[in-house]
Amino acid sequence: MKNLCKVIIPLIIMSFFVAGCPKKKTDPSQTTMQKSSQNDNGPGTTFPGDGMNPDDGLNSRNKILGKYTTREAGLLQSVYFAFDQSHIRPSERVKAESAANYLKANPNNGIEIVGYCDWRGTTEYNLGLGDRRAGSVRDYLISMGIDGSRINVVSKGDLDATVKGNAEQTAHDRRAELIVLK
């Protein structure tokens, strides 16, 4: 019995140490947003060490933004999303179509699509969801004939969300904001 206790007690103690070890957290400022595709349901973010150069996202963003000198928010309506969803609902497609019509009528302008989320979920998850939301709008605009080189996608995730907001506030946070680049 003593020998059995000598084996079991250390195993029990070791299991507490293993279960109690903190999980490695990823710094959200070290994530790089990737372009989304219409069929991509992945997290939308990559983390340092996975083979992607973190500067690649910044370089492509600078190429797009370098053409423009002015950002104008509020000219186009934001596209709103259901909770934990990144597909554009039929009722919101008219806003994306209006943006496409604006871009067709103004061929020298571009657009920045900023994806937002409500406060629920981890920062990492919400950055990915915001990227997928902005990517859905981007893909929809491209399907309507807008050149992808005129579109920049950014995710703010839940960074600007109303913490512990009510239903109306959280619904407002789940959006893709369309900013005209001139």
Coordinates of N, CA, C and O in Angstrom, one line a residue:
M1 N 0.8 -1.2 0.0 CA 0.0 0.0 0.0 C 0.9 1.3 0.0 O 0.5 2.2 -0.7
K2 N 2.0 1.2 0.8 CA 2.9 2.4 0.8 C 3.5 2.6 -0.5 O 3.6 3.8 -0.9
N3 N 3.8 1.6 -1.2 CA 4.4 1.7 -2.6 C 3.4 2.3 -3.5 O 3.8 3.1 -4.4
L4 N 2.2 1.9 -3.4 CA 1.1 2.4 -4.3 C 0.9 3.9 -4.0 O 0.8 4.7 -4.9
C5 N 0.9 4.3 -2.7 CA 0.8 5.8 -2.4 C 2.0 6.6 -2.9 O 1.8 7.7 -3.3
K6 N 3.2 6.0 -2.9 CA 4.3 6.7 -3.4 C 4.2 7.0 -4.9 O 4.8 7.9 -5.4
V7 N 3.5 6.2 -5.6 CA 3.3 6.4 -7.0 C 2.1 7.3 -7.3 O 2.1 8.2 -8.1
I8 N 1.0 7.1 -6.6 CA -0.3 7.8 -6.9 C -0.2 9.3 -6.5 O -0.6 10.2 -7.2
I9 N 0.3 9.5 -5.3 CA 0.4 10.9 -4.8 C 1.2 11.8 -5.7 O 0.7 12.9 -6.0
P10 N 2.4 11.4 -6.1 CA 3.1 12.3 -7.0 C 2.4 12.5 -8.4 O 2.4 13.6 -8.9
L11 N 1.7 11.5 -8.8 CA 0.9 11.7 -10.1 C -0.2 12.7 -9.9 O -0.5 13.5 -10.8
I12 N -0.9 12.6 -8.7 CA -1.9 13.6 -8.5 C -1.4 15.0 -8.4 O -1.9 16.0 -8.9
I13 N -0.2 15.2 -7.7 CA 0.4 16.5 -7.6 C 0.8 17.0 -8.9 O 0.6 18.2 -9.3
M14 N 1.4 16.1 -9.8 CA 1.8 16.6 -11.1 C 0.6 17.0 -12.0 O 0.7 17.9 -12.7
S15 N -0.5 16.3 -11.8 CA -1.7 16.7 -12.6 C -2.2 18.1 -12.3 O -2.7 18.8 -13.1
F16 N -2.0 18.5 -11.0 CA -2.4 19.9 -10.6 C -1.5 20.9 -11.3 O -1.9 22.0 -11.8
F17 N -0.2 20.6 -11.4 CA 0.8 21.5 -12.0 C 0.5 21.6 -13.5 O 0.5 22.7 -14.1
V18 N 0.2 20.5 -14.2 CA -0.1 20.5 -15.6 C -1.3 21.3 -15.9 O -1.4 22.1 -16.8
A19 N -2.4 21.0 -15.1 CA -3.7 21.6 -15.4 C -3.6 23.1 -15.0 O -4.4 23.9 -15.6
G20 N -2.8 23.5 -14.1 CA -2.7 24.9 -13.7 C -1.8 25.8 -14.5 O -1.8 27.0 -14.2
C21 N -1.1 25.2 -15.4 CA -0.2 26.1 -16.2 C -1.0 27.0 -17.1 O -1.9 26.6 -17.8
P22 N -0.6 28.3 -17.1 CA -1.3 29.2 -18.0 C -1.1 29.0 -19.4 O 0.0 28.6 -19.8
K23 N -2.1 29.2 -20.3 CA -1.9 29.1 -21.7 C -1.2 30.3 -22.3 O -1.3 31.4 -21.8
K24 N -0.4 30.1 -23.3 CA 0.3 31.1 -24.0 C -0.7 32.0 -24.7 O -1.5 31.6 -25.4
K25 N -0.6 33.3 -24.4 CA -1.5 34.3 -25.0 C -0.7 35.0 -26.1 O 0.5 35.3 -26.0
T26 N -1.5 35.3 -27.2 CA -0.9 36.0 -28.3 C -1.2 37.5 -28.2 O -2.3 37.9 -28.0
D27 N -0.2 38.3 -28.4 CA -0.4 39.8 -28.4 C -1.1 40.1 -29.7 O -0.6 40.0 -30.8
P28 N -2.4 40.7 -29.6 CA -3.1 41.1 -30.8 C -2.4 42.1 -31.7 O -2.6 42.1 -32.9
S29 N -1.5 42.9 -31.1 CA -0.8 43.8 -31.9 C 0.2 43.2 -32.8 O 0.8 43.8 -33.8
Q30 N 0.5 41.9 -32.6 CA 1.5 41.1 -33.4 C 0.8 40.3 -34.5 O 1.4 39.5 -35.1
T31 N -0.5 40.5 -34.7 CA -1.3 39.7 -35.7 C -1.2 40.5 -37.0 O -1.1 41.7 -37.1
T32 N -1.3 39.8 -38.1 CA -1.3 40.4 -39.4 C -2.6 39.9 -40.1 O -2.9 38.7 -40.2
M33 N -3.4 40.9 -40.6 CA -4.6 40.5 -41.3 C -4.3 40.0 -42.7 O -3.4 40.6 -43.4
Q34 N -5.0 39.0 -43.2 CA -4.8 38.5 -44.5 C -6.1 38.8 -45.3 O -7.1 39.1 -44.7
K35 N -5.9 38.8 -46.6 CA -7.1 39.1 -47.5 C -8.0 37.9 -47.3 O -7.6 36.7 -47.2
S36 N -9.3 38.2 -47.2 CA -10.3 37.1 -47.1 C -10.8 36.8 -48.5 O -10.8 37.6 -49.4
S37 N -11.3 35.6 -48.6 CA -12.0 35.2 -49.8 C -13.4 34.8 -49.5 O -13.7 34.5 -48.3
Q38 N -14.3 34.8 -50.4 CA -15.7 34.6 -50.2 C -15.9 33.3 -49.5 O -16.8 33.1 -48.7
N39 N -15.1 32.3 -49.8 CA -15.3 30.9 -49.2 C -14.4 30.7 -48.0 O -14.4 29.6 -47.5
D40 N -13.7 31.7 -47.6 CA -12.8 31.5 -46.5 C -13.5 31.7 -45.2 O -14.0 32.8 -44.9
N41 N -13.6 30.7 -44.4 CA -14.3 30.8 -43.1 C -13.3 30.7 -42.0 O -13.6 30.5 -40.8
G42 N -12.0 30.8 -42.3 CA -10.9 30.7 -41.3 C -10.8 31.9 -40.5 O -11.6 32.8 -40.6
P43 N -9.9 31.9 -39.5 CA -9.8 33.0 -38.6 C -9.4 34.3 -39.1 O -9.6 35.3 -38.5
G44 N -8.7 34.3 -40.3 CA -8.4 35.6 -40.9 C -7.1 36.2 -40.4 O -6.7 37.3 -40.9
T45 N -6.5 35.7 -39.4 CA -5.3 36.2 -38.8 C -4.2 35.2 -38.8 O -4.5 34.0 -38.7
T46 N -3.0 35.6 -39.0 CA -1.9 34.7 -38.8 C -1.0 35.3 -37.7 O -1.0 36.5 -37.4
F47 N -0.2 34.4 -37.1 CA 0.5 34.8 -35.9 C 2.0 34.7 -36.2 O 2.4 33.9 -37.1
P48 N 2.9 35.5 -35.6 CA 4.3 35.4 -35.8 C 4.8 34.0 -35.7 O 4.4 33.3 -34.9
G49 N 5.7 33.7 -36.6 CA 6.3 32.4 -36.6 C 5.6 31.4 -37.5 O 6.0 30.2 -37.6
D50 N 4.5 31.8 -38.2 CA 3.8 30.8 -39.0 C 4.2 30.9 -40.5 O 3.6 30.4 -41.4
G51 N 5.3 31.6 -40.8 CA 5.8 31.7 -42.1 C 5.5 32.9 -42.9 O 6.0 33.2 -44.0
M52 N 4.6 33.8 -42.4 CA 4.2 35.0 -43.1 C 5.0 36.1 -42.6 O 5.1 36.3 -41.4
N53 N 5.5 37.0 -43.5 CA 6.2 38.2 -43.1 C 5.2 39.2 -42.6 O 4.3 39.6 -43.3
P54 N 5.3 39.7 -41.3 CA 4.3 40.6 -40.8 C 4.2 41.9 -41.6 O 3.2 42.6 -41.6
D55 N 5.3 42.3 -42.3 CA 5.3 43.5 -43.0 C 4.5 43.4 -44.3 O 4.2 44.4 -44.9
D56 N 4.2 42.2 -44.8 CA 3.5 42.1 -46.1 C 2.1 42.8 -46.1 O 1.8 43.5 -47.0
G57 N 1.4 42.7 -45.0 CA 0.1 43.3 -44.9 C 0.2 44.8 -44.9 O -0.5 45.5 -45.5
L58 N 1.2 45.4 -44.2 CA 1.4 46.8 -44.2 C 1.9 47.3 -45.5 O 1.5 48.4 -46.0
N59 N 2.7 46.6 -46.2 CA 3.2 47.0 -47.5 C 2.0 47.1 -48.5 O 1.9 48.0 -49.3
S60 N 1.1 46.1 -48.6 CA 0.0 46.1 -49.5 C -0.9 47.2 -49.1 O -1.5 47.9 -50.0
R61 N -1.1 47.5 -47.8 CA -2.0 48.6 -47.4 C -1.4 49.9 -47.8 O -2.1 50.8 -48.3
N62 N -0.1 50.1 -47.6 CA 0.5 51.3 -48.0 C 0.4 51.6 -49.5 O 0.3 52.7 -50.0
K63 N 0.5 50.5 -50.3 CA 0.4 50.6 -51.8 C -1.0 51.2 -52.1 O -1.2 52.1 -52.9
I64 N -2.0 50.6 -51.5 CA -3.4 51.1 -51.8 C -3.6 52.5 -51.2 O -4.1 53.4 -52.0
L65 N -3.2 52.7 -50.0 CA -3.5 54.0 -49.4 C -2.6 55.1 -50.0 O -3.0 56.3 -49.9
G66 N -1.4 54.8 -50.5 CA -0.5 55.8 -51.1 C -1.1 56.5 -52.2 O -0.7 57.6 -52.5
K67 N -2.1 56.0 -52.9 CA -2.7 56.6 -54.1 C -3.6 57.8 -53.6 O -3.9 58.6 -54.4
Y68 N -4.1 57.8 -52.4 CA -5.1 58.7 -52.0 C -4.6 59.6 -50.9 O -3.7 59.3 -50.1
T69 N -5.2 60.8 -50.8 CA -4.7 61.8 -49.8 C -5.8 62.1 -48.8 O -5.5 62.7 -47.8
T70 N -7.1 61.8 -49.1 CA -8.2 62.1 -48.2 C -9.0 60.9 -47.9 O -9.3 60.1 -48.7
R71 N -9.4 60.8 -46.6 CA -10.4 59.8 -46.2 C -11.7 60.4 -45.8 O -11.6 61.4 -45.0
E72 N -12.8 59.9 -46.3 CA -14.1 60.6 -46.0 C -15.1 59.5 -45.5 O -15.6 58.7 -46.2
A73 N -15.3 59.6 -44.1 CA -16.2 58.6 -43.5 C -17.7 59.2 -43.6 O -17.8 60.4 -43.7
G74 N -18.7 58.4 -43.6 CA -20.0 58.8 -43.6 C -20.7 59.1 -44.9 O -21.9 59.3 -45.0
L75 N -19.9 59.0 -46.0 CA -20.4 59.2 -47.3 C -21.2 58.0 -47.8 O -22.2 58.1 -48.4
L76 N -20.8 56.8 -47.4 CA -21.4 55.5 -47.7 C -21.9 54.9 -46.4 O -21.3 55.1 -45.3
Q77 N -23.0 54.2 -46.5 CA -23.6 53.5 -45.3 C -22.8 52.3 -44.9 O -22.3 51.6 -45.7
S78 N -22.7 52.1 -43.6 CA -22.1 50.9 -43.0 C -23.0 49.7 -43.3 O -24.2 49.8 -43.4
V79 N -22.4 48.5 -43.5 CA -23.1 47.2 -43.6 C -23.1 46.5 -42.3 O -22.0 46.4 -41.7
Y80 N -24.3 46.1 -41.8 CA -24.4 45.5 -40.5 C -24.5 44.0 -40.6 O -25.1 43.5 -41.6
F81 N -24.1 43.3 -39.6 CA -24.0 41.8 -39.6 C -24.7 41.3 -38.4 O -24.8 41.9 -37.3
A82 N -25.2 40.1 -38.5 CA -25.8 39.3 -37.4 C -24.7 38.9 -36.4 O -23.5 38.9 -36.8
F83 N -25.1 38.5 -35.2 CA -24.1 38.1 -34.2 C -23.3 36.9 -34.7 O -23.8 36.0 -35.2
D84 N -22.0 37.1 -34.6 CA -21.0 36.0 -35.0 C -21.1 35.6 -36.4 O -20.8 34.4 -36.8
Q85 N -21.5 36.5 -37.3 CA -21.7 36.2 -38.7 C -20.8 37.1 -39.6 O -20.6 38.3 -39.2
S86 N -20.4 36.6 -40.7 CA -19.6 37.5 -41.6 C -20.2 37.5 -43.0 O -19.6 38.2 -43.9
H87 N -21.3 36.8 -43.3 CA -21.9 36.9 -44.6 C -22.9 38.1 -44.6 O -23.5 38.5 -43.6
I88 N -23.0 38.7 -45.8 CA -23.9 39.9 -45.9 C -25.3 39.5 -46.1 O -25.6 38.7 -47.0
R89 N -26.1 39.9 -45.2 CA -27.6 39.6 -45.3 C -28.2 40.3 -46.5 O -27.8 41.3 -46.9
P90 N -29.2 39.6 -47.1 CA -29.9 40.2 -48.2 C -30.3 41.7 -48.0 O -30.2 42.5 -48.9
S91 N -30.8 42.0 -46.8 CA -31.3 43.3 -46.5 C -30.1 44.3 -46.5 O -30.4 45.5 -46.6
E92 N -28.9 43.9 -46.3 CA -27.7 44.8 -46.3 C -27.0 44.9 -47.6 O -26.2 45.8 -47.8
R93 N -27.4 44.1 -48.5 CA -26.7 44.1 -49.8 C -26.9 45.4 -50.6 O -26.0 45.8 -51.3
V94 N -28.0 46.0 -50.4 CA -28.2 47.3 -51.1 C -27.2 48.3 -50.7 O -26.8 49.1 -51.6
K95 N -26.7 48.3 -49.5 CA -25.6 49.2 -49.1 C -24.3 48.9 -49.8 O -23.6 49.9 -50.3
A96 N -24.0 47.7 -50.0 CA -22.8 47.3 -50.7 C -22.9 47.7 -52.2 O -22.0 48.1 -52.9
E97 N -24.1 47.4 -52.7 CA -24.4 47.8 -54.1 C -24.3 49.3 -54.4 O -23.8 49.8 -55.4
S98 N -24.8 50.1 -53.4 CA -24.7 51.5 -53.5 C -23.2 51.9 -53.5 O -22.8 52.9 -54.2
A99 N -22.4 51.3 -52.7 CA -20.9 51.6 -52.6 C -20.3 51.2 -54.0 O -19.5 52.0 -54.5
A100 N -20.7 50.1 -54.6 CA -20.2 49.7 -55.9 C -20.6 50.8 -56.9 O -19.7 51.2 -57.7
N101 N -21.8 51.2 -56.9 CA -22.3 52.2 -57.8 C -21.5 53.5 -57.7 O -21.1 54.2 -58.6
Y102 N -21.2 53.9 -56.4 CA -20.4 55.1 -56.1 C -19.0 55.0 -56.7 O -18.5 55.9 -57.4
L103 N -18.4 53.8 -56.5 CA -17.0 53.6 -57.0 C -17.0 53.6 -58.5 O -16.0 54.0 -59.1
K104 N -18.0 53.0 -59.1 CA -18.1 53.0 -60.6 C -18.2 54.4 -61.2 O -17.6 54.8 -62.2
A105 N -19.0 55.3 -60.5 CA -19.2 56.6 -60.9 C -18.0 57.5 -60.6 O -17.9 58.6 -61.1
N106 N -17.1 57.1 -59.7 CA -15.9 57.8 -59.2 C -14.7 57.0 -59.4 O -14.2 56.5 -58.4
P107 N -14.2 56.7 -60.6 CA -13.2 55.8 -60.8 C -11.8 56.2 -60.2 O -10.9 55.3 -60.1
N108 N -11.6 57.4 -59.8 CA -10.4 57.8 -59.2 C -10.4 57.6 -57.6 O -9.4 57.8 -57.0
N109 N -11.5 57.2 -57.1 CA -11.6 57.0 -55.6 C -11.4 55.5 -55.3 O -11.7 54.6 -56.1
G110 N -11.1 55.3 -54.1 CA -11.0 53.9 -53.5 C -11.9 53.8 -52.3 O -12.6 54.8 -52.0
I111 N -11.7 52.7 -51.6 CA -12.5 52.5 -50.4 C -11.7 51.7 -49.4 O -10.9 50.8 -49.7
E112 N -11.9 52.1 -48.1 CA -11.3 51.3 -47.0 C -12.5 50.7 -46.3 O -13.4 51.5 -45.9
I113 N -12.5 49.4 -46.1 CA -13.6 48.7 -45.4 C -13.0 48.3 -44.0 O -12.0 47.5 -44.0
V114 N -13.6 48.8 -42.9 CA -13.1 48.5 -41.6 C -14.2 47.6 -40.9 O -15.3 48.0 -40.7
G115 N -13.7 46.4 -40.5 CA -14.6 45.4 -39.9 C -14.6 45.6 -38.4 O -13.5 45.7 -37.8
Y116 N -15.8 45.6 -37.8 CA -15.9 45.8 -36.3 C -16.8 44.6 -35.8 O -17.5 44.0 -36.5
C117 N -16.6 44.4 -34.5 CA -17.4 43.4 -33.7 C -17.9 44.0 -32.4 O -17.4 45.0 -32.0
D118 N -18.8 43.3 -31.8 CA -19.2 43.7 -30.5 C -18.2 43.2 -29.4 O -17.2 42.6 -29.8
W119 N -18.4 43.5 -28.2 CA -17.5 43.2 -27.1 C -17.3 41.7 -26.8 O -16.4 41.3 -26.1
R120 N -18.3 40.9 -27.2 CA -18.2 39.5 -26.8 C -17.2 38.7 -27.6 O -17.0 38.9 -28.8
G121 N -16.5 37.8 -26.9 CA -15.4 37.0 -27.6 C -14.0 37.6 -27.3 O -13.9 38.7 -26.8
T122 N -13.0 36.8 -27.6 CA -11.7 37.3 -27.4 C -11.2 38.3 -28.4 O -11.8 38.3 -29.5
T123 N -10.2 39.1 -28.1 CA -9.7 40.1 -29.0 C -9.3 39.4 -30.3 O -9.5 39.9 -31.4
E124 N -8.5 38.3 -30.2 CA -8.0 37.6 -31.3 C -9.1 37.1 -32.2 O -9.1 37.3 -33.4
Y125 N -10.2 36.5 -31.6 CA -11.3 36.0 -32.4 C -12.0 37.2 -33.1 O -12.3 37.1 -34.3
N126 N -12.2 38.3 -32.4 CA -12.9 39.4 -33.0 C -12.1 40.1 -34.0 O -12.7 40.6 -35.0
L127 N -10.8 40.1 -33.9 CA -10.0 40.7 -35.0 C -10.2 39.9 -36.3 O -10.3 40.4 -37.4
G128 N -10.2 38.5 -36.1 CA -10.5 37.7 -37.3 C -11.9 37.8 -37.9 O -12.0 37.9 -39.1
L129 N -12.9 37.9 -37.0 CA -14.2 38.1 -37.4 C -14.4 39.5 -38.1 O -15.1 39.6 -39.2
G130 N -13.8 40.5 -37.6 CA -13.9 41.8 -38.3 C -13.2 41.8 -39.6 O -13.7 42.4 -40.6
D131 N -12.1 41.0 -39.8 CA -11.5 40.8 -41.0 C -12.4 40.1 -42.0 O -12.5 40.5 -43.2
R132 N -13.0 39.0 -41.6 CA -13.9 38.3 -42.4 C -15.1 39.2 -42.9 O -15.6 39.1 -44.0
R133 N -15.6 40.0 -42.0 CA -16.7 40.9 -42.3 C -16.3 41.9 -43.4 O -17.0 42.1 -44.4
A134 N -15.2 42.5 -43.2 CA -14.7 43.5 -44.2 C -14.4 42.8 -45.5 O -14.7 43.3 -46.6
G135 N -13.8 41.5 -45.4 CA -13.5 40.7 -46.6 C -14.8 40.4 -47.3 O -14.7 40.3 -48.6
S136 N -15.9 40.1 -46.6 CA -17.1 39.8 -47.3 C -17.6 41.0 -48.2 O -18.1 40.8 -49.3
V137 N -17.5 42.1 -47.6 CA -17.9 43.3 -48.4 C -17.0 43.5 -49.5 O -17.4 43.8 -50.7
R138 N -15.7 43.4 -49.3 CA -14.7 43.5 -50.4 C -15.0 42.5 -51.5 O -15.0 42.9 -52.7
D139 N -15.2 41.2 -51.2 CA -15.5 40.2 -52.2 C -16.8 40.6 -52.9 O -16.9 40.3 -54.1
Y140 N -17.8 41.1 -52.2 CA -19.1 41.5 -52.9 C -18.8 42.6 -53.9 O -19.3 42.6 -55.0
L141 N -18.0 43.6 -53.5 CA -17.7 44.7 -54.4 C -17.0 44.2 -55.6 O -17.2 44.6 -56.7
I142 N -16.0 43.3 -55.4 CA -15.3 42.8 -56.5 C -16.2 42.0 -57.5 O -16.1 42.1 -58.7
S143 N -17.1 41.3 -56.9 CA -18.1 40.5 -57.7 C -19.0 41.4 -58.5 O -19.5 41.0 -59.6
M144 N -19.1 42.7 -58.1 CA -19.9 43.7 -58.8 C -19.0 44.5 -59.8 O -19.5 45.5 -60.3
G145 N -17.8 44.1 -60.0 CA -16.9 44.7 -61.0 C -15.9 45.8 -60.5 O -15.3 46.4 -61.3
I146 N -15.8 45.9 -59.2 CA -14.8 46.9 -58.7 C -13.5 46.2 -58.6 O -13.3 45.1 -58.1
D147 N -12.4 46.9 -59.1 CA -11.1 46.4 -59.0 C -10.6 46.3 -57.6 O -10.7 47.3 -56.8
G148 N -10.1 45.2 -57.2 CA -9.6 44.9 -55.8 C -8.5 45.8 -55.4 O -8.3 46.1 -54.2
S149 N -7.8 46.4 -56.4 CA -6.6 47.3 -56.0 C -7.1 48.6 -55.5 O -6.4 49.4 -54.9
R150 N -8.4 48.9 -55.6 CA -9.0 50.1 -55.1 C -9.6 49.9 -53.7 O -10.2 50.9 -53.1
I151 N -9.5 48.7 -53.1 CA -10.1 48.4 -51.9 C -9.1 48.0 -50.8 O -8.2 47.2 -51.1
N152 N -9.2 48.6 -49.6 CA -8.3 48.2 -48.5 C -9.2 47.7 -47.4 O -10.2 48.2 -47.1
V153 N -8.8 46.6 -46.8 CA -9.5 45.9 -45.7 C -8.7 46.0 -44.4 O -7.5 45.7 -44.4
V154 N -9.4 46.5 -43.4 CA -8.8 46.6 -42.0 C -9.8 46.0 -41.0 O -11.0 46.1 -41.2
S155 N -9.3 45.4 -40.0 CA -10.1 44.9 -38.9 C -9.8 45.6 -37.6 O -8.6 45.7 -37.2
K156 N -10.8 46.1 -37.0 CA -10.7 46.7 -35.6 C -11.2 45.8 -34.6 O -11.1 46.0 -33.4
G157 N -11.9 44.7 -35.0 CA -12.4 43.7 -34.1 C -13.3 44.4 -33.1 O -14.2 45.2 -33.4
D158 N -13.0 44.1 -31.8 CA -13.8 44.7 -30.7 C -13.1 45.9 -30.0 O -13.5 46.3 -29.0
L159 N -12.0 46.4 -30.7 CA -11.2 47.4 -30.0 C -12.0 48.7 -29.7 O -11.6 49.4 -28.8
D160 N -13.0 49.0 -30.5 CA -13.8 50.2 -30.3 C -15.2 49.9 -29.9 O -16.1 50.8 -29.9
A161 N -15.4 48.7 -29.4 CA -16.8 48.3 -29.1 C -17.2 48.9 -27.7 O -16.4 49.2 -26.9
T162 N -18.5 49.0 -27.6 CA -19.1 49.4 -26.3 C -19.1 48.2 -25.4 O -19.8 47.2 -25.6
V163 N -18.3 48.3 -24.3 CA -18.1 47.1 -23.4 C -19.4 47.0 -22.6 O -20.0 47.9 -22.1
K164 N -19.9 45.7 -22.6 CA -21.1 45.4 -21.9 C -22.3 46.2 -22.4 O -23.2 46.5 -21.6
G165 N -22.3 46.5 -23.7 CA -23.4 47.3 -24.3 C -24.7 46.5 -24.3 O -24.7 45.3 -24.3
N166 N -25.8 47.3 -24.5 CA -27.1 46.7 -24.6 C -27.3 46.2 -26.0 O -26.4 46.3 -26.9
A167 N -28.4 45.6 -26.3 CA -28.7 45.0 -27.6 C -28.5 46.0 -28.8 O -28.0 45.6 -29.8
E168 N -29.0 47.2 -28.6 CA -28.9 48.2 -29.7 C -27.4 48.6 -29.9 O -27.0 48.7 -31.1
Q169 N -26.7 48.7 -28.8 CA -25.3 49.1 -29.0 C -24.4 48.0 -29.6 O -23.6 48.3 -30.5
T170 N -24.7 46.8 -29.2 CA -23.9 45.7 -29.8 C -24.3 45.4 -31.2 O -23.4 45.1 -32.0
A171 N -25.5 45.7 -31.6 CA -25.9 45.5 -33.0 C -25.2 46.6 -33.9 O -24.8 46.3 -35.0
H172 N -25.0 47.8 -33.3 CA -24.3 48.9 -34.0 C -22.8 48.5 -34.2 O -22.2 48.9 -35.2
D173 N -22.3 47.8 -33.2 CA -20.9 47.5 -33.2 C -20.5 46.4 -34.3 O -19.4 46.3 -34.8
R174 N -21.5 45.6 -34.7 CA -21.3 44.5 -35.6 C -21.5 45.0 -37.1 O -22.5 44.9 -37.7
R175 N -20.4 45.6 -37.6 CA -20.5 46.3 -38.9 C -19.2 46.3 -39.7 O -18.2 46.0 -39.2
A176 N -19.4 46.7 -40.9 CA -18.2 47.0 -41.8 C -18.5 48.5 -42.2 O -19.4 48.8 -42.9
E177 N -17.6 49.3 -41.8 CA -17.7 50.7 -42.1 C -17.0 51.0 -43.5 O -15.9 50.5 -43.7
L178 N -17.6 51.8 -44.3 CA -17.1 52.1 -45.6 C -16.6 53.5 -45.7 O -17.3 54.4 -45.6
I179 N -15.3 53.7 -45.9 CA -14.6 55.0 -45.9 C -14.1 55.2 -47.3 O -13.4 54.4 -47.8
V180 N -14.5 56.3 -47.9 CA -14.1 56.7 -49.2 C -12.7 57.3 -49.2 O -12.4 58.1 -48.3
L181 N -11.9 56.8 -50.1 CA -10.5 57.3 -50.2 C -10.5 58.1 -51.5 O -10.9 57.7 -52.6
K182 N -10.0 59.4 -51.4 CA -9.9 60.3 -52.5 C -8.5 60.7 -52.8 O -7.7 60.8 -51.9

